[in-house]
């Protein structure tokens, strides 16, 4: 919002709510897949590496499709655009940043906080 000079509004807040669902879902899918590999006996570092690589394409596809779907709303200039633009801007920027966090930071956090059962 700050980069595009758009003030925080109700529609931007709705965008944050929608974004949180997608970001959490991607994180849950990644962690559950790593846990599945761990339960199959794969060593921790290998499970994190394999889980991240195998889930890379689905996470990127989800982010790309969602971002591309909101571009027309973000660039709209017609009637109602002042309501659509903040929502789309939040979702596009948030999905891009949450994808980076899911793919890079989440595996590192998993490694840091993993405890043997």
Rosetta silent file (secondary structure, phi, psi, omega in degrees, C-alpha in Angstrom):
SEQUENCE: XXXXXXXXXXXXXXXXXXXXXXXXXXXXXXXXXXXXXXXXXXXXXXXXXXXXXXXXXXXXXXXXXXXXXXXXXXXXXXXXXXXXXXXXXXXXXXXXXXXXXXXXXXXXXXXXXXXXX
SCORE:     score description
SCORE:     0.000 S_00000001
   1 L     0.000  -43.846 -177.718    0.000    0.000    0.000 S_00000001
   2 L   -63.857  -41.651 -179.051    2.776    2.395    0.951 S_00000001
   3 L   -62.090  -40.648 -179.112    4.689    1.799   -2.307 S_00000001
   4 L   -87.957   -2.895  178.758    1.615    2.592   -4.412 S_00000001
   5 L    72.168   32.083 -178.757    0.541    5.482   -2.169 S_00000001
   6 L  -104.173  128.403  179.303   -2.764    3.865   -1.212 S_00000001
   7 L   -73.150  156.027  176.029   -4.129    4.519    2.298 S_00000001
   8 L   -66.254  131.457 -178.552   -5.242    1.688    4.559 S_00000001
   9 L  -140.869  179.337  178.554   -8.971    1.113    4.108 S_00000001
  10 H   -61.837  -42.213 -179.403  -11.650   -1.476    4.800 S_00000001
  11 H   -66.512  -33.302  175.062  -11.049   -3.147    1.434 S_00000001
  12 H   -66.633  -39.160  177.594   -7.316   -3.345    2.193 S_00000001
  13 H   -63.576  -38.940  175.620   -8.152   -4.967    5.532 S_00000001
  14 H   -62.933  -37.710  176.231  -10.316   -7.517    3.703 S_00000001
  15 H   -61.513  -39.875  177.301   -7.307   -8.169    1.462 S_00000001
  16 H   -63.456  -37.713  178.509   -5.182   -8.894    4.534 S_00000001
  17 H   -65.596  -45.983  178.326   -7.771  -11.426    5.715 S_00000001
  18 H   -63.398  -40.704 -179.613   -7.824  -13.183    2.336 S_00000001
  19 H   -63.892  -39.917 -178.720   -4.047  -13.103    2.181 S_00000001
  20 H   -62.012  -35.421  177.832   -3.645  -14.682    5.597 S_00000001
  21 H   -64.011  -45.291 -179.712   -5.653  -17.690    4.451 S_00000001
  22 H   -66.916  -43.927 -178.089   -3.469  -18.312    1.400 S_00000001
  23 H   -64.084  -43.991  179.552   -0.215  -17.755    3.294 S_00000001
  24 H   -66.144  -40.385  179.160   -1.179  -20.080    6.134 S_00000001
  25 H   -61.249  -45.315  177.961   -2.378  -22.744    3.708 S_00000001
  26 H   -61.191  -41.013  178.605    0.935  -22.726    1.824 S_00000001
  27 H   -65.852  -41.555  179.234    2.827  -23.001    5.104 S_00000001
  28 H   -64.470  -42.029  179.003    0.669  -25.859    6.367 S_00000001
  29 H   -61.475  -43.627 -179.418    1.106  -27.770    3.108 S_00000001
  30 H   -63.926  -49.701 -177.389    4.891  -27.347    3.285 S_00000001
  31 H   -66.260  -40.342 -179.846    5.208  -28.380    6.939 S_00000001
  32 H   -66.492  -34.191  177.873    2.829  -31.335    6.612 S_00000001
  33 H   -69.481  -40.172  176.596    4.778  -32.644    3.618 S_00000001
  34 H   -64.156  -41.813  177.009    8.066  -32.368    5.522 S_00000001
  35 H   -61.567  -39.740  177.962    6.434  -34.157    8.480 S_00000001
  36 H   -60.739  -44.101  177.908    5.228  -36.904    6.135 S_00000001
  37 H   -64.108  -39.731  178.547    8.779  -37.411    4.880 S_00000001
  38 H   -63.440  -40.211  179.380   10.082  -37.463    8.468 S_00000001
  39 H   -67.475  -23.324  176.494    7.509  -40.126    9.404 S_00000001
  40 L   -83.580    0.016  175.853    8.747  -42.223    6.479 S_00000001
  41 L    95.366    9.454  178.966   12.217  -42.204    8.031 S_00000001
  42 L   -74.856  134.338  177.562   13.909  -39.567    5.876 S_00000001
  43 L   -57.367  152.970 -172.266   16.649  -37.679    7.802 S_00000001
  44 H   -53.867  -53.890 -176.883   15.699  -34.159    8.892 S_00000001
  45 H   -63.422  -38.842  178.026   17.889  -32.163    6.506 S_00000001
  46 H   -67.491  -38.494  179.287   16.969  -34.382    3.547 S_00000001
  47 H   -64.580  -41.617  178.644   13.259  -34.146    4.411 S_00000001
  48 H   -64.942  -45.151 -179.556   13.434  -30.353    4.530 S_00000001
  49 H   -63.859  -49.221 -179.267   15.339  -30.197    1.241 S_00000001
  50 H   -64.648  -44.039  179.902   13.077  -32.697   -0.535 S_00000001
  51 H   -61.140  -41.382  179.045    9.906  -31.193    0.891 S_00000001
  52 H   -66.980  -42.243 -179.002   10.919  -27.710   -0.195 S_00000001
  53 H   -70.321  -40.520 -178.522   11.875  -28.817   -3.696 S_00000001
  54 H   -70.251  -36.917 -179.351    8.809  -30.998   -4.240 S_00000001
  55 H   -86.277   -1.835 -178.560    6.393  -28.333   -2.967 S_00000001
  56 H   -58.640  -51.623 -176.632    8.175  -25.549   -4.894 S_00000001
  57 H   -63.357  -47.969  178.540    6.064  -25.816   -8.042 S_00000001
  58 H   -60.702  -38.944  179.859    2.638  -25.967   -6.307 S_00000001
  59 H   -67.025  -43.959  178.933    3.495  -22.998   -4.078 S_00000001
  60 H   -65.711  -38.511  179.200    4.794  -20.951   -7.021 S_00000001
  61 H   -65.558  -41.512  177.514    1.787  -21.859   -9.169 S_00000001
  62 H   -60.718  -45.960 -179.304   -0.623  -20.802   -6.427 S_00000001
  63 H   -65.108  -42.945 -178.259    1.178  -17.486   -6.003 S_00000001
  64 H   -64.855  -46.660 -178.827    1.395  -16.824   -9.729 S_00000001
  65 H   -64.062  -44.453 -179.961   -2.257  -17.581  -10.438 S_00000001
  66 H   -64.690  -43.247 -179.822   -3.500  -15.518   -7.496 S_00000001
  67 H   -64.821  -45.705  179.703   -1.239  -12.581   -8.360 S_00000001
  68 H   -64.643  -33.829  179.527   -2.154  -12.615  -12.043 S_00000001
  69 H   -67.196  -27.704 -178.497   -5.838  -12.852  -11.177 S_00000001
  70 H   -93.605   -7.205 -179.138   -5.691   -9.660   -9.122 S_00000001
  71 H   -59.405  -44.739  178.223   -3.705   -7.565  -11.633 S_00000001
  72 H   -59.159  -36.390  177.580   -6.822   -6.268  -13.459 S_00000001
  73 H   -67.880  -39.142 -178.114   -8.251   -5.114  -10.127 S_00000001
  74 H   -68.606  -29.110 -177.692   -4.984   -3.433   -9.153 S_00000001
  75 L   -99.163    1.985 -176.388   -4.801   -1.538  -12.445 S_00000001
  76 L   -62.760  145.516  177.679   -8.504   -0.671  -12.684 S_00000001
  77 L  -128.078   -5.071 -175.483   -9.453    2.953  -13.273 S_00000001
  78 L   -81.610 -160.319  179.929  -13.213    2.729  -13.784 S_00000001
  79 L   -63.025  130.706  179.050  -16.157    2.891  -11.447 S_00000001
  80 L    85.363    0.131 -177.769  -15.436    1.216   -8.128 S_00000001
  81 H   -64.939  -30.122 -179.468  -11.678    1.109   -8.699 S_00000001
  82 H   -66.596  -19.154  175.992  -11.021    3.045   -5.490 S_00000001
  83 H   -90.519  -38.351 -175.717  -12.448    0.061   -3.594 S_00000001
  84 H   -75.479  -38.717 -174.176  -10.799   -2.671   -5.679 S_00000001
  85 H   -57.828  -47.236  179.660   -7.279   -1.251   -5.908 S_00000001
  86 H   -62.570  -41.543  179.712   -6.334   -1.485   -2.192 S_00000001
  87 H   -61.345  -48.948 -178.454   -7.624   -5.062   -1.902 S_00000001
  88 H   -65.395  -38.809  179.741   -5.755   -6.215   -5.008 S_00000001
  89 H   -63.532  -44.242  178.108   -2.574   -4.402   -4.010 S_00000001
  90 H   -61.689  -46.133 -176.880   -2.537   -6.052   -0.594 S_00000001
  91 H   -66.268  -45.438 -178.914   -3.163   -9.507   -2.038 S_00000001
  92 H   -63.387  -51.802 -179.979   -0.558   -9.231   -4.813 S_00000001
  93 H   -63.618  -39.722 -179.560    2.185   -7.824   -2.585 S_00000001
  94 H   -69.254  -38.441  179.455    1.347  -10.148    0.264 S_00000001
  95 H   -67.450  -39.986  178.392    1.280  -13.278   -1.864 S_00000001
  96 H   -63.443  -47.440 -178.919    4.660  -12.460   -3.367 S_00000001
  97 H   -69.976  -37.529  179.343    6.231  -11.810    0.040 S_00000001
  98 H   -70.089  -29.968  176.137    4.531  -14.769    1.739 S_00000001
  99 H   -66.223  -43.423  177.399    5.700  -17.077   -1.060 S_00000001
 100 H   -61.788  -43.772  179.083    9.281  -15.980   -0.503 S_00000001
 101 H   -64.593  -40.953 -179.941    8.869  -16.518    3.234 S_00000001
 102 H   -63.530  -41.346 -175.080    7.253  -19.936    2.718 S_00000001
 103 H   -81.948  -29.458 -175.434   10.002  -21.151    0.413 S_00000001
 104 H  -108.032  -46.252 -173.423   13.035  -19.679    2.196 S_00000001
 105 H   -84.714  -40.256 -176.927   12.259  -18.858    5.819 S_00000001
 106 H   -59.005  -46.104  176.502    9.799  -21.620    6.751 S_00000001
 107 H   -60.840  -37.042  178.197   12.232  -24.507    6.080 S_00000001
 108 H   -66.780  -40.620  177.070   14.897  -22.714    8.136 S_00000001
 109 H   -66.018  -38.938  177.633   12.436  -22.186   10.997 S_00000001
 110 H   -59.224  -44.729  179.819   11.373  -25.827   10.782 S_00000001
 111 H   -64.053  -39.684 -177.634   15.031  -26.855   11.125 S_00000001
 112 H   -69.480  -39.004 -173.737   15.566  -24.477   14.058 S_00000001
 113 H  -101.175    1.807 -178.117   12.504  -25.506   16.050 S_00000001
 114 L   -66.012  133.841  174.730   12.338  -29.204   15.182 S_00000001
 115 L  -123.894  143.259  178.848   12.318  -31.472   18.223 S_00000001
 116 L   -71.714  144.762 -176.732   12.646  -35.237   18.180 S_00000001
 117 L   -92.860    0.000    0.000    9.521  -37.084   19.148 S_00000001
